[in-house]
Short mmCIF file of C-alpha atoms in Angstrom, two decimals:
data_model
loop_
_atom_site.label_atom_id
_atom_site.label_comp_id
_atom_site.label_asym_id
_atom_site.label_seq_id
_atom_site.Cartn_x
_atom_site.Cartn_y
_atom_site.Cartn_z
CA MET A 60 16.81 27.92 -98.56
CA GLU A 61 19.36 26.82 -101.13
CA HIS A 62 18.77 23.43 -102.79
CA GLN A 63 20.95 20.79 -101.15
CA ASN A 64 21.96 17.46 -102.62
CA LEU A 65 21.64 14.40 -100.40
CA THR A 66 24.76 12.40 -99.57
CA ILE A 67 24.31 8.77 -98.58
CA ILE A 68 26.95 6.66 -96.86
CA ALA A 69 25.89 3.01 -96.81
CA THR A 70 28.15 0.49 -95.09
CA ILE A 71 27.60 -3.19 -95.76
CA VAL A 72 29.50 -5.89 -93.88
CA ALA A 73 29.26 -9.33 -95.44
CA LYS A 74 29.52 -12.54 -93.47
CA PRO A 75 33.03 -13.82 -94.31
CA GLU A 76 31.77 -16.93 -96.08
CA LYS A 77 29.39 -14.80 -98.18
CA LYS A 78 31.81 -11.99 -99.12
CA GLU A 79 32.09 -12.89 -102.82
CA LEU A 80 28.32 -13.25 -103.19
CA VAL A 81 27.68 -9.87 -101.56
CA LYS A 82 30.41 -8.19 -103.62
CA ALA A 83 28.99 -9.59 -106.87
CA GLU A 84 25.48 -8.44 -105.96
CA LEU A 85 26.68 -4.96 -104.98
CA LEU A 86 28.55 -4.61 -108.27
CA LYS A 87 25.33 -5.42 -110.15
CA LEU A 88 23.70 -2.31 -108.65
CA ILE A 89 26.18 0.20 -110.03
CA ASP A 90 25.26 0.65 -113.70
CA LYS A 91 21.50 0.48 -113.10
CA THR A 92 21.69 3.00 -110.26
CA ARG A 93 23.99 5.41 -112.08
CA ALA A 94 21.39 5.54 -114.88
CA GLU A 95 18.60 6.55 -112.48
CA LYS A 96 17.15 10.05 -112.46
CA GLY A 97 18.80 12.15 -109.77
CA CYS A 98 21.91 10.01 -109.27
CA ILE A 99 25.01 12.21 -109.28
CA THR A 100 27.53 9.81 -107.72
CA TYR A 101 27.25 6.11 -106.87
CA ASP A 102 30.64 4.66 -105.96
CA LEU A 103 31.35 1.31 -104.30
CA HIS A 104 34.43 0.84 -102.11
CA GLN A 105 35.94 -2.20 -100.37
CA ASP A 106 37.89 -1.78 -97.14
CA ASN A 107 41.64 -2.37 -97.52
CA GLU A 108 41.96 -4.04 -94.12
CA ASP A 109 38.58 -5.78 -93.82
CA GLU A 110 37.62 -7.24 -97.18
CA ASN A 111 34.16 -8.09 -95.85
CA ARG A 112 33.32 -4.37 -95.45
CA PHE A 113 31.90 -2.40 -98.39
CA LEU A 114 30.83 1.22 -98.59
CA PHE A 115 28.62 3.03 -101.06
CA TYR A 116 29.24 6.76 -101.39
CA GLU A 117 26.22 8.28 -103.08
CA ILE A 118 25.09 11.78 -104.01
CA TRP A 119 21.49 12.38 -105.09
CA GLU A 120 19.84 15.53 -106.41
CA THR A 121 17.04 15.22 -103.84
CA ARG A 122 15.92 12.95 -101.03
CA ALA A 123 12.75 12.16 -103.00
CA LEU A 124 14.79 10.84 -105.95
CA TRP A 125 16.91 8.74 -103.57
CA GLN A 126 13.73 7.30 -102.06
CA THR A 127 12.55 6.37 -105.57
CA HIS A 128 15.88 4.56 -106.00
CA MET A 129 15.34 2.70 -102.73
CA ALA A 130 12.00 1.37 -104.05
CA ASN A 131 13.41 0.10 -107.37
CA ASP A 132 13.30 -3.56 -108.38
CA HIS A 133 17.09 -3.93 -108.58
CA LEU A 134 17.37 -3.01 -104.88
CA ALA A 135 14.69 -5.56 -104.02
CA ASP A 136 16.56 -8.16 -106.10
CA TYR A 137 19.79 -7.36 -104.23
CA LEU A 138 18.07 -7.70 -100.85
CA GLN A 139 16.60 -11.05 -101.83
CA ALA A 140 19.90 -12.35 -103.26
CA THR A 141 21.87 -11.37 -100.14
CA GLU A 142 19.32 -12.41 -97.50
CA GLY A 143 21.23 -14.01 -94.63
CA ALA A 144 24.61 -12.94 -96.08
CA ILE A 145 24.93 -9.55 -94.36
CA ALA A 146 26.52 -9.31 -90.90
CA ASP A 147 25.94 -5.58 -90.46
CA PHE A 148 24.45 -2.65 -92.36
CA SER A 149 24.31 1.06 -91.64
CA LEU A 150 23.03 3.98 -93.67
CA ASN A 151 23.62 7.68 -93.06
CA GLU A 152 21.80 10.51 -94.82
CA MET A 153 24.10 13.52 -94.86
CA THR A 154 24.36 17.07 -96.20
CA HIS A 155 27.60 18.50 -97.60
CA ILE A 156 28.57 21.55 -95.53
CA GLY A 157 31.99 22.58 -96.76
#
């Protein structure tokens, strides 16, 4: 089987009163994550109609390298800093097919 990269779509919805805090904490993740082994793409987006909604579009060389990322200290720091500030979160692991 041909080696497939892993695509991650992570959607984070901040509580309205915590939007700026969540945005600041998400922005802190970018440079550290882009420097990680296996990170091909790590792009943060903010919804044009719902400014409380953020989306990370990520591509990783392998699922194992993404799982290493998920266990890193900067992710734990983000989770601690944003505890109680997130209204909704979803994560999809996907494979590019075309």
